PDB file of C-alpha atoms and ligand atoms in Angstrom:
ATOM      1  CA  MET S   1     -46.806  18.591   9.853  1.00 61.00           C
ATOM      2  CA  GLU S   2     -43.359  20.087   9.295  1.00 76.00           C
ATOM      3  CA  VAL S   3     -40.001  17.698  10.104  1.00 83.00           C
ATOM      4  CA  GLN S   4     -38.122  19.324  12.643  1.00 89.00           C
ATOM      5  CA  ARG S   5     -34.630  19.294  11.939  1.00 95.00           C
ATOM      6  CA  LEU S   6     -32.345  19.715  14.960  1.00 98.00           C
ATOM      7  CA  ARG S   7     -28.850  20.445  15.584  1.00 98.00           C
ATOM      8  CA  ILE S   8     -27.465  19.091  18.896  1.00 98.00           C
ATOM      9  CA  LEU S   9     -24.161  19.629  20.813  1.00 98.00           C
ATOM     10  CA  SER S  10     -23.402  17.482  23.065  1.00 98.00           C
ATOM     11  CA  VAL S  11     -20.187  18.181  25.634  1.00 97.00           C
ATOM     12  CA  GLY S  12     -18.601  15.817  28.145  1.00 96.00           C
ATOM     13  CA  ALA S  13     -15.087  16.611  30.483  1.00 94.00           C
ATOM     14  CA  HIS S  14     -13.553  12.964  28.851  1.00 93.00           C
ATOM     15  CA  PRO S  15     -14.231  11.434  25.502  1.00 95.00           C
ATOM     16  CA  HIS S  16     -16.390   8.512  27.594  1.00 94.00           C
ATOM     17  CA  ASP S  17     -18.681  10.518  28.973  1.00 94.00           C
ATOM     18  CA  LEU S  18     -19.988  11.408  25.734  1.00 97.00           C
ATOM     19  CA  MET S  19     -21.557   7.731  25.831  1.00 96.00           C
ATOM     20  CA  HIS S  20     -24.032   9.196  28.316  1.00 94.00           C
ATOM     21  CA  ALA S  21     -26.183  10.284  25.416  1.00 97.00           C
ATOM     22  CA  ALA S  22     -24.970   8.326  22.811  1.00 98.00           C
ATOM     23  CA  GLY S  23     -28.220   6.293  21.675  1.00 98.00           C
ATOM     24  CA  THR S  24     -30.097   9.349  21.920  1.00 98.00           C
ATOM     25  CA  CYS S  25     -27.281  10.916  19.411  1.00 98.00           C
ATOM     26  CA  GLY S  26     -27.847   8.044  17.045  1.00 98.00           C
ATOM     27  CA  VAL S  27     -31.822   8.440  17.191  1.00 98.00           C
ATOM     28  CA  HIS S  28     -31.285  11.733  15.996  1.00 98.00           C
ATOM     29  CA  THR S  29     -28.795  11.029  13.182  1.00 98.00           C
ATOM     30  CA  ARG S  30     -31.055   8.598  11.955  1.00 97.00           C
ATOM     31  CA  LEU S  31     -33.858  11.181  11.434  1.00 97.00           C
ATOM     32  CA  GLY S  32     -31.553  13.305   9.814  1.00 97.00           C
ATOM     33  CA  ASP S  33     -30.687  15.592  12.619  1.00 98.00           C
ATOM     34  CA  THR S  34     -26.951  17.089  13.118  1.00 98.00           C
ATOM     35  CA  VAL S  35     -24.880  16.031  16.017  1.00 98.00           C
ATOM     36  CA  THR S  36     -21.235  17.397  17.405  1.00 98.00           C
ATOM     37  CA  TRP S  37     -19.500  15.960  20.143  1.00 98.00           C
ATOM     38  CA  VAL S  38     -17.044  17.709  22.218  1.00 98.00           C
ATOM     39  CA  SER S  39     -14.807  16.594  24.822  1.00 97.00           C
ATOM     40  CA  VAL S  40     -13.223  19.217  26.729  1.00 97.00           C
ATOM     41  CA  THR S  41      -9.997  17.360  27.854  1.00 95.00           C
ATOM     42  CA  ASN S  42      -8.555  14.640  26.209  1.00 91.00           C
ATOM     43  CA  GLY S  43      -9.084  12.154  29.345  1.00 86.00           C
ATOM     44  CA  ALA S  44      -5.334  11.374  29.169  1.00 85.00           C
ATOM     45  CA  PHE S  45      -5.458  10.692  33.090  1.00 83.00           C
ATOM     46  CA  THR S  46      -8.865   9.165  33.457  1.00 80.00           C
ATOM     47  CA  HIS S  47      -9.222   5.516  33.458  1.00 80.00           C
ATOM     48  CA  ASN S  48      -6.132   4.241  32.594  1.00 82.00           C
ATOM     49  CA  GLU S  49      -6.508   0.766  34.023  1.00 85.00           C
ATOM     50  CA  ASP S  50      -3.744  -0.772  32.334  1.00 86.00           C
ATOM     51  CA  LEU S  51      -1.516   1.658  33.677  1.00 86.00           C
ATOM     52  CA  ALA S  52      -2.911   1.705  37.114  1.00 85.00           C
ATOM     53  CA  ASP S  53      -2.646  -2.396  37.173  1.00 89.00           C
ATOM     54  CA  GLU S  54       0.978  -2.261  36.386  1.00 89.00           C
ATOM     55  CA  LEU S  55       1.742   0.358  38.929  1.00 91.00           C
ATOM     56  CA  LEU S  56       0.205  -1.657  41.718  1.00 92.00           C
ATOM     57  CA  LYS S  57       3.002  -4.366  41.009  1.00 93.00           C
ATOM     58  CA  PRO S  58       6.113  -4.071  42.306  1.00 93.00           C
ATOM     59  CA  PRO S  59       8.505  -1.851  39.693  1.00 91.00           C
ATOM     60  CA  ALA S  60      10.498  -5.644  38.225  1.00 92.00           C
ATOM     61  CA  GLN S  61       6.800  -7.159  37.300  1.00 93.00           C
ATOM     62  CA  ARG S  62       5.703  -4.376  35.479  1.00 92.00           C
ATOM     63  CA  ASP S  63       5.051  -4.638  31.760  1.00 91.00           C
ATOM     64  CA  PRO S  64       7.596  -1.949  29.876  1.00 90.00           C
ATOM     65  CA  ALA S  65       4.872  -1.770  26.724  1.00 88.00           C
ATOM     66  CA  ILE S  66       2.065  -0.351  29.199  1.00 86.00           C
ATOM     67  CA  VAL S  67       4.578   1.739  31.570  1.00 87.00           C
ATOM     68  CA  ASN S  68       6.401   3.544  28.849  1.00 88.00           C
ATOM     69  CA  GLN S  69       3.557   4.881  27.117  1.00 89.00           C
ATOM     70  CA  THR S  70       2.975   8.477  27.164  1.00 88.00           C
ATOM     71  CA  GLN S  71       0.078  10.573  28.109  1.00 88.00           C
ATOM     72  CA  GLU S  72       0.098  11.960  24.180  1.00 91.00           C
ATOM     73  CA  GLN S  73       0.267   8.155  23.165  1.00 91.00           C
ATOM     74  CA  TYR S  74      -2.672   7.050  25.227  1.00 89.00           C
ATOM     75  CA  ALA S  75      -5.141  10.486  25.026  1.00 91.00           C
ATOM     76  CA  ALA S  76      -4.795   9.951  21.139  1.00 92.00           C
ATOM     77  CA  MET S  77      -5.661   6.034  21.507  1.00 92.00           C
ATOM     78  CA  LYS S  78      -8.519   7.401  23.438  1.00 93.00           C
ATOM     79  CA  GLU S  79      -8.976  10.333  20.687  1.00 96.00           C
ATOM     80  CA  GLN S  80      -9.248   7.256  17.858  1.00 96.00           C
ATOM     81  CA  GLU S  81     -11.774   5.577  20.358  1.00 96.00           C
ATOM     82  CA  LEU S  82     -14.216   8.246  20.791  1.00 97.00           C
ATOM     83  CA  ARG S  83     -14.065   8.812  17.121  1.00 98.00           C
ATOM     84  CA  THR S  84     -14.892   5.034  16.103  1.00 98.00           C
ATOM     85  CA  ALA S  85     -17.764   4.934  18.909  1.00 98.00           C
ATOM     86  CA  ALA S  86     -19.049   8.207  17.703  1.00 98.00           C
ATOM     87  CA  ALA S  87     -19.253   6.754  14.029  1.00 98.00           C
ATOM     88  CA  LEU S  88     -21.560   3.911  15.197  1.00 98.00           C
ATOM     89  CA  PHE S  89     -24.350   7.036  15.928  1.00 98.00           C
ATOM     90  CA  GLY S  90     -23.538   8.510  12.880  1.00 98.00           C
ATOM     91  CA  VAL S  91     -21.789  11.152  14.378  1.00 98.00           C
ATOM     92  CA  THR S  92     -18.722  12.357  12.433  1.00 98.00           C
ATOM     93  CA  ASP S  93     -18.294  15.999  14.162  1.00 98.00           C
ATOM     94  CA  VAL S  94     -15.875  15.132  16.841  1.00 98.00           C
ATOM     95  CA  ARG S  95     -13.743  17.388  18.964  1.00 98.00           C
ATOM     96  CA  VAL S  96     -11.398  16.951  21.495  1.00 97.00           C
ATOM     97  CA  LEU S  97     -10.140  20.293  22.749  1.00 97.00           C
ATOM     98  CA  PRO S  98      -6.501  20.200  24.224  1.00 94.00           C
ATOM     99  CA  PHE S  99      -6.961  20.419  27.794  1.00 95.00           C
ATOM    100  CA  LEU S 100      -5.824  18.154  30.448  1.00 92.00           C
ATOM    101  CA  ASP S 101      -7.918  16.395  32.796  1.00 90.00           C
ATOM    102  CA  ARG S 102      -7.463  15.239  36.543  1.00 88.00           C
ATOM    103  CA  PRO S 103      -8.027  18.129  37.542  1.00 91.00           C
ATOM    104  CA  PHE S 104      -9.530  20.207  34.631  1.00 92.00           C
ATOM    105  CA  ARG S 105     -10.239  23.585  36.203  1.00 93.00           C
ATOM    106  CA  LEU S 106     -11.893  26.360  34.632  1.00 92.00           C
ATOM    107  CA  LYS S 107     -10.164  29.048  36.581  1.00 94.00           C
ATOM    108  CA  ASN S 108      -7.088  27.559  35.171  1.00 95.00           C
ATOM    109  CA  HIS S 109      -8.302  27.364  31.562  1.00 96.00           C
ATOM    110  CA  PRO S 110     -11.160  30.175  30.994  1.00 96.00           C
ATOM    111  CA  GLU S 111     -10.091  29.521  27.378  1.00 97.00           C
ATOM    112  CA  ALA S 112     -11.918  26.761  27.200  1.00 98.00           C
ATOM    113  CA  ILE S 113     -14.987  29.103  27.162  1.00 98.00           C
ATOM    114  CA  ASP S 114     -14.017  31.035  24.166  1.00 97.00           C
ATOM    115  CA  MET S 115     -13.345  27.552  22.347  1.00 98.00           C
ATOM    116  CA  LEU S 116     -16.815  25.967  22.979  1.00 98.00           C
ATOM    117  CA  ARG S 117     -18.281  29.725  22.419  1.00 98.00           C
ATOM    118  CA  ASP S 118     -16.679  29.289  18.530  1.00 98.00           C
ATOM    119  CA  ILE S 119     -17.857  25.842  18.356  1.00 98.00           C
ATOM    120  CA  ILE S 120     -21.399  27.085  19.205  1.00 98.00           C
ATOM    121  CA  LEU S 121     -21.159  29.846  16.607  1.00 98.00           C
ATOM    122  CA  GLU S 122     -19.832  27.818  14.239  1.00 98.00           C
ATOM    123  CA  THR S 123     -22.453  24.758  14.760  1.00 98.00           C
ATOM    124  CA  ARG S 124     -25.549  26.785  15.764  1.00 98.00           C
ATOM    125  CA  PRO S 125     -26.622  24.297  17.778  1.00 98.00           C
ATOM    126  CA  ASP S 126     -30.573  24.254  18.925  1.00 98.00           C
ATOM    127  CA  VAL S 127     -29.976  21.596  21.973  1.00 98.00           C
ATOM    128  CA  LEU S 128     -26.749  21.634  24.251  1.00 97.00           C
ATOM    129  CA  ILE S 129     -26.244  18.533  26.092  1.00 96.00           C
ATOM    130  CA  PRO S 130     -23.599  19.794  28.666  1.00 93.00           C
ATOM    131  CA  GLY S 131     -22.869  16.820  31.071  1.00 84.00           C
ATOM    132  CA  TYR S 132     -23.186  17.506  34.415  1.00 73.00           C
ATOM    133  CA  ALA S 133     -23.360  15.541  37.478  1.00 58.00           C
ATOM    134  CA  HIS S 134     -23.042  17.679  40.454  1.00 59.00           C
ATOM    135  CA  LEU S 135     -26.164  15.830  41.801  1.00 51.00           C
ATOM    136  CA  SER S 136     -24.796  12.567  41.514  1.00 49.00           C
ATOM    137  CA  ARG S 137     -24.276  10.320  44.641  1.00 49.00           C
ATOM    138  CA  HIS S 138     -23.216   7.695  42.573  1.00 50.00           C
ATOM    139  CA  HIS S 139     -20.074   9.868  41.768  1.00 48.00           C
ATOM    140  CA  ARG S 140     -19.686  11.331  45.037  1.00 49.00           C
ATOM    141  CA  LEU S 141     -19.762  14.857  43.471  1.00 48.00           C
ATOM    142  CA  ASN S 142     -22.784  16.353  45.352  1.00 52.00           C
ATOM    143  CA  THR S 143     -19.842  17.309  48.125  1.00 56.00           C
ATOM    144  CA  GLY S 144     -19.718  21.204  46.615  1.00 61.00           C
ATOM    145  CA  LEU S 145     -15.522  20.566  45.845  1.00 66.00           C
ATOM    146  CA  PRO S 146     -14.530  21.031  42.189  1.00 75.00           C
ATOM    147  CA  ASP S 147     -14.667  18.094  39.517  1.00 84.00           C
ATOM    148  CA  ASP S 148     -13.814  18.083  35.959  1.00 90.00           C
ATOM    149  CA  HIS S 149     -17.595  16.906  34.958  1.00 88.00           C
ATOM    150  CA  ASN S 150     -18.771  19.981  36.721  1.00 87.00           C
ATOM    151  CA  GLU S 151     -15.960  22.082  35.263  1.00 91.00           C
ATOM    152  CA  ALA S 152     -16.634  21.147  31.886  1.00 93.00           C
ATOM    153  CA  ALA S 153     -20.290  21.588  32.070  1.00 91.00           C
ATOM    154  CA  TYR S 154     -19.927  25.105  33.413  1.00 91.00           C
ATOM    155  CA  ALA S 155     -17.669  25.964  31.026  1.00 95.00           C
ATOM    156  CA  ALA S 156     -20.292  24.749  28.352  1.00 96.00           C
ATOM    157  CA  LEU S 157     -23.378  26.855  30.237  1.00 94.00           C
ATOM    158  CA  GLU S 158     -20.892  29.795  30.204  1.00 95.00           C
ATOM    159  CA  ALA S 159     -20.000  29.287  26.440  1.00 97.00           C
ATOM    160  CA  ARG S 160     -23.825  29.043  25.670  1.00 97.00           C
ATOM    161  CA  THR S 161     -24.313  32.810  27.353  1.00 97.00           C
ATOM    162  CA  ALA S 162     -21.190  34.257  25.726  1.00 97.00           C
ATOM    163  CA  ALA S 163     -22.587  33.084  22.102  1.00 98.00           C
ATOM    164  CA  GLN S 164     -25.474  35.270  22.771  1.00 97.00           C
ATOM    165  CA  ILE S 165     -24.041  38.127  23.838  1.00 96.00           C
ATOM    166  CA  PRO S 166     -22.876  40.625  21.065  1.00 93.00           C
ATOM    167  CA  ARG S 167     -19.323  41.550  20.768  1.00 92.00           C
ATOM    168  CA  TYR S 168     -18.770  44.898  19.864  1.00 93.00           C
ATOM    169  CA  GLY S 169     -16.617  45.561  17.219  1.00 93.00           C
ATOM    170  CA  THR S 170     -17.041  41.926  15.360  1.00 90.00           C
ATOM    171  CA  SER S 171     -19.590  41.023  12.653  1.00 90.00           C
ATOM    172  CA  GLU S 172     -20.086  37.626  14.117  1.00 93.00           C
ATOM    173  CA  GLN S 173     -23.751  36.396  14.017  1.00 96.00           C
ATOM    174  CA  ILE S 174     -25.004  35.635  17.707  1.00 97.00           C
ATOM    175  CA  HIS S 175     -26.458  32.536  18.149  1.00 98.00           C
ATOM    176  CA  LYS S 176     -29.195  31.522  20.994  1.00 98.00           C
ATOM    177  CA  ILE S 177     -29.644  27.774  22.289  1.00 98.00           C
ATOM    178  CA  ALA S 178     -33.122  26.880  22.163  1.00 97.00           C
ATOM    179  CA  ALA S 179     -32.985  23.862  24.774  1.00 95.00           C
ATOM    180  CA  THR S 180     -30.273  22.732  27.773  1.00 94.00           C
ATOM    181  CA  TYR S 181     -30.889  19.006  28.619  1.00 94.00           C
ATOM    182  CA  TYR S 182     -28.563  17.175  31.148  1.00 92.00           C
ATOM    183  CA  PRO S 183     -28.203  13.812  30.931  1.00 92.00           C
ATOM    184  CA  GLY S 184     -29.798  11.566  33.823  1.00 89.00           C
ATOM    185  CA  LEU S 185     -27.730   8.853  34.308  1.00 83.00           C
ATOM    186  CA  TYR S 186     -26.270   9.712  37.437  1.00 77.00           C
ATOM    187  CA  TYR S 187     -29.637  11.406  38.738  1.00 83.00           C
ATOM    188  CA  GLU S 188     -32.309   9.965  40.960  1.00 84.00           C
ATOM    189  CA  LYS S 189     -35.107   8.370  39.004  1.00 89.00           C
ATOM    190  CA  ASP S 190     -37.597  10.668  40.354  1.00 89.00           C
ATOM    191  CA  GLN S 191     -35.580  13.408  38.571  1.00 87.00           C
ATOM    192  CA  TYR S 192     -35.876  12.134  35.334  1.00 92.00           C
ATOM    193  CA  ASP S 193     -37.691  14.709  33.406  1.00 93.00           C
ATOM    194  CA  PHE S 194     -37.766  12.394  30.189  1.00 96.00           C
ATOM    195  CA  ILE S 195     -36.288   9.361  28.482  1.00 97.00           C
ATOM    196  CA  VAL S 196     -35.497   8.673  25.301  1.00 98.00           C
ATOM    197  CA  ASP S 197     -36.038   5.072  24.000  1.00 97.00           C
ATOM    198  CA  VAL S 198     -32.901   3.666  22.929  1.00 97.00           C
ATOM    199  CA  SER S 199     -34.012  -0.036  22.746  1.00 96.00           C
ATOM    200  CA  ASP S 200     -33.251   0.191  18.850  1.00 96.00           C
ATOM    201  CA  TRP S 201     -29.422   1.139  19.825  1.00 98.00           C
ATOM    202  CA  PHE S 202     -28.756  -1.388  22.410  1.00 97.00           C
ATOM    203  CA  GLU S 203     -26.166  -3.298  20.417  1.00 98.00           C
ATOM    204  CA  GLN S 204     -24.398  -0.246  18.859  1.00 98.00           C
ATOM    205  CA  ILE S 205     -23.916   1.452  22.846  1.00 98.00           C
ATOM    206  CA  VAL S 206     -22.789  -1.916  23.874  1.00 98.00           C
ATOM    207  CA  GLU S 207     -20.198  -2.258  20.950  1.00 98.00           C
ATOM    208  CA  ALA S 208     -19.420   1.608  21.732  1.00 97.00           C
ATOM    209  CA  GLU S 209     -18.814   0.689  24.892  1.00 96.00           C
ATOM    210  CA  LEU S 210     -16.365  -1.855  24.104  1.00 95.00           C
ATOM    211  CA  MET S 211     -14.038   0.573  21.965  1.00 94.00           C
ATOM    212  CA  PHE S 212     -13.142   1.881  24.947  1.00 92.00           C
ATOM    213  CA  LYS S 213     -10.225  -0.558  25.262  1.00 89.00           C
ATOM    214  CA  SER S 214      -7.770   2.260  26.469  1.00 86.00           C
ATOM    215  CA  GLN S 215     -10.320   1.682  29.800  1.00 86.00           C
ATOM    216  CA  GLY S 216      -9.999  -1.741  30.175  1.00 88.00           C
ATOM    217  CA  HIS S 217     -13.455  -2.031  28.856  1.00 90.00           C
ATOM    218  CA  THR S 218     -14.066  -5.934  28.164  1.00 94.00           C
ATOM    219  CA  PRO S 219     -17.081  -7.883  25.752  1.00 96.00           C
ATOM    220  CA  ALA S 220     -18.648  -9.100  29.318  1.00 96.00           C
ATOM    221  CA  TYR S 221     -18.039  -5.513  31.068  1.00 95.00           C
ATOM    222  CA  ALA S 222     -19.811  -3.664  28.081  1.00 96.00           C
ATOM    223  CA  ARG S 223     -22.471  -5.788  27.978  1.00 97.00           C
ATOM    224  CA  ARG S 224     -23.360  -5.938  31.421  1.00 97.00           C
ATOM    225  CA  ARG S 225     -22.823  -2.076  31.778  1.00 95.00           C
ATOM    226  CA  ILE S 226     -25.340  -1.311  29.366  1.00 97.00           C
ATOM    227  CA  GLU S 227     -27.604  -4.443  30.459  1.00 97.00           C
ATOM    228  CA  VAL S 228     -27.945  -2.540  33.728  1.00 96.00           C
ATOM    229  CA  GLU S 229     -27.558   1.268  33.457  1.00 95.00           C
ATOM    230  CA  LEU S 230     -29.722   1.484  30.147  1.00 97.00           C
ATOM    231  CA  GLY S 231     -31.640  -1.540  31.464  1.00 97.00           C
ATOM    232  CA  GLN S 232     -32.767  -0.219  34.527  1.00 96.00           C
ATOM    233  CA  VAL S 233     -34.043   3.298  33.087  1.00 96.00           C
ATOM    234  CA  GLY S 234     -36.002   1.002  30.324  1.00 96.00           C
ATOM    235  CA  TRP S 235     -37.350  -1.024  32.818  1.00 95.00           C
ATOM    236  CA  PHE S 236     -38.687   2.352  34.867  1.00 95.00           C
ATOM    237  CA  SER S 237     -39.999   3.729  31.609  1.00 94.00           C
ATOM    238  CA  GLY S 238     -41.791   0.560  30.197  1.00 94.00           C
ATOM    239  CA  THR S 239     -39.277  -0.245  27.371  1.00 95.00           C
ATOM    240  CA  LEU S 240     -36.162  -2.336  26.973  1.00 96.00           C
ATOM    241  CA  TYR S 241     -33.307   0.502  27.326  1.00 97.00           C
ATOM    242  CA  GLY S 242     -33.603   4.083  27.862  1.00 97.00           C
ATOM    243  CA  GLU S 243     -31.596   7.066  28.488  1.00 97.00           C
ATOM    244  CA  PRO S 244     -32.764   9.864  31.043  1.00 96.00           C
ATOM    245  CA  PHE S 245     -32.631  13.586  30.875  1.00 94.00           C
ATOM    246  CA  LEU S 246     -33.283  16.599  33.047  1.00 91.00           C
ATOM    247  CA  PHE S 247     -35.057  19.816  31.758  1.00 89.00           C
ATOM    248  CA  GLU S 248     -33.003  22.771  32.690  1.00 87.00           C
ATOM    249  CA  ARG S 249     -36.139  24.477  33.204  1.00 86.00           C
ATOM    250  CA  PRO S 250     -40.048  23.876  32.225  1.00 90.00           C
ATOM    251  CA  ALA S 251     -40.848  23.487  28.844  1.00 91.00           C
ATOM    252  CA  LEU S 252     -43.287  25.722  27.171  1.00 93.00           C
ATOM    253  CA  VAL S 253     -45.724  23.951  25.011  1.00 94.00           C
ATOM    254  CA  SER S 254     -48.719  25.022  23.043  1.00 95.00           C
ATOM    255  CA  LYS S 255     -50.934  22.196  24.200  1.00 97.00           C
ATOM    256  CA  ILE S 256     -50.430  19.202  26.051  1.00 96.00           C
ATOM    257  CA  THR S 257     -49.171  16.438  23.934  1.00 94.00           C
ATOM    258  CA  VAL S 258     -48.782  12.494  24.619  1.00 95.00           C
ATOM    259  CA  PRO S 259     -45.957  10.467  23.114  1.00 93.00           C
ATOM    260  CA  ALA S 260     -47.302   8.067  21.200  1.00 92.00           C
ATOM    261  CA  SER S 261     -45.119   5.378  23.064  1.00 91.00           C
ATOM    262  CA  MET S 262     -46.819   6.270  26.318  1.00 93.00           C
ATOM    263  CA  LEU S 263     -50.391   5.987  24.422  1.00 94.00           C
ATOM    264  CA  ARG S 264     -49.349   2.617  23.078  1.00 91.00           C
ATOM    265  CA  GLN S 265     -47.869   1.592  26.699  1.00 90.00           C
ATOM    266  CA  ALA S 266     -51.580   2.392  27.854  1.00 92.00           C
ATOM    267  CA  ARG S 267     -53.082   0.538  25.285  1.00 94.00           C
ATOM    268  CA  GLU S 268     -51.409  -2.651  24.772  1.00 91.00           C
ATOM    269  CA  GLY S 269     -52.452  -4.957  27.714  1.00 92.00           C
ATOM    270  CA  SER S 270     -50.323  -6.816  30.049  1.00 92.00           C
ATOM    271  CA  LYS S 271     -49.681  -9.994  27.861  1.00 92.00           C
ATOM    272  CA  LYS S 272     -47.880  -7.394  24.775  1.00 91.00           C
ATOM    273  CA  HIS S 273     -46.463  -5.518  27.500  1.00 90.00           C
ATOM    274  CA  ILE S 274     -44.301  -8.211  29.250  1.00 91.00           C
ATOM    275  CA  SER S 275     -43.614  -9.811  25.705  1.00 91.00           C
ATOM    276  CA  ARG S 276     -42.302  -6.108  24.307  1.00 89.00           C
ATOM    277  CA  ILE S 277     -40.082  -5.507  27.796  1.00 89.00           C
ATOM    278  CA  SER S 278     -38.661  -8.951  27.557  1.00 91.00           C
ATOM    279  CA  GLY S 279     -37.348  -8.100  24.049  1.00 89.00           C
ATOM    280  CA  GLN S 280     -39.917 -10.503  21.894  1.00 88.00           C
ATOM    281  CA  LEU S 281     -41.486  -7.914  20.159  1.00 76.00           C
ATOM    282  CA  PRO S 282     -40.119  -5.600  17.845  1.00 68.00           C
ATOM    283  CA  ASP S 283     -40.105  -2.385  20.266  1.00 56.00           C
ATOM    284  CA  LYS S 284     -40.757   0.601  18.075  1.00 58.00           C
ATOM    285  CA  PRO S 285     -41.085   3.754  19.762  1.00 51.00           C
ATOM    286  CA  ASP S 286     -42.999   6.585  17.919  1.00 50.00           C
TER     287      ASP S 286
HETATM  288 ZN1  LIG I   1     -15.900  11.542  33.070  1.00 86.06          ZN
END
C-alpha cells in the first residue's frame, strides 16, 4: 500500500493551545509527515501566574524582577518555551503571529486571516487542526460570547476558505485543505469522533507541559495534568493515553475499515487488556 504523507497545520490562539494535539503531531512527524504550528497571538496576557501572584500581594512585598518584566520579555519567553516544546514532537516549523491576546478579536485584526492564508499557501496542508473550544463547558465558552480560542479558530477557517478562492490579477497557486479536525479535549466524550493513541508520547507530553514555566507549571503539575487529561481519554478508548478529535463533517470512505488497534482490543482477552491499560505491556497501536 502506498504510504500516505501528510502535511498538518495546527493553529492555536495562544502558544500553549498547540499542546492539545501535540502527541498526535509527534506520531505524525515520526511517520515522516510534516507539521506546522501557528499561535495566532504571543500569549503575553495569558497565564502569567507569577505576575498574577505578585499582584495579589501589597505593593511593598512584590518581587521587582517579576513585576518589572515587560510584556515583550514575557512573550519572548513563551515563544521560546513553545519552540522547545515543539521540538520534542519533531515540529520545527513554529510561527507566532504578532497579535496580542485577551482579547484577540478578528474584527480588530482581520489581517490575521491573510497571514494565515499565506501560511496555508506556503505549507499546503492536507489537515487543518484549528483549535476550537466553542462547545467547551470546561472553559465556559458556550455562552455565545467571543473568546480568543473561537476567534483564532474562525481566523483559521476563514483563511482556509480564502486559500481556495482565486484572487484576480495574481499567479498564486490556490490550495484546498482535505480535512479539518477539531481537538476534542474540551468536548464531551460522546462527541469524540476518533482518538489518537499517544501512549508512546506520554513522557514527551509531560516534558513539554513542564516547558511552560511562564505559566507556572511544575513537574508535579505537568505529570498530573497529562495523567488526568489524556489518561481519562485513554481509559475511555481502552488504551493508556489518547488525544480526542472531532470531524468537521462525516468522512468519505471507500469501505468500512476497522483500525488494527480496535481488532486487537476485541481479540486480546481480559487479562491482557488489563495488563495493557495498566502500562504493563508494550502498547503498540497499529
Ligand atoms: Zn488558550
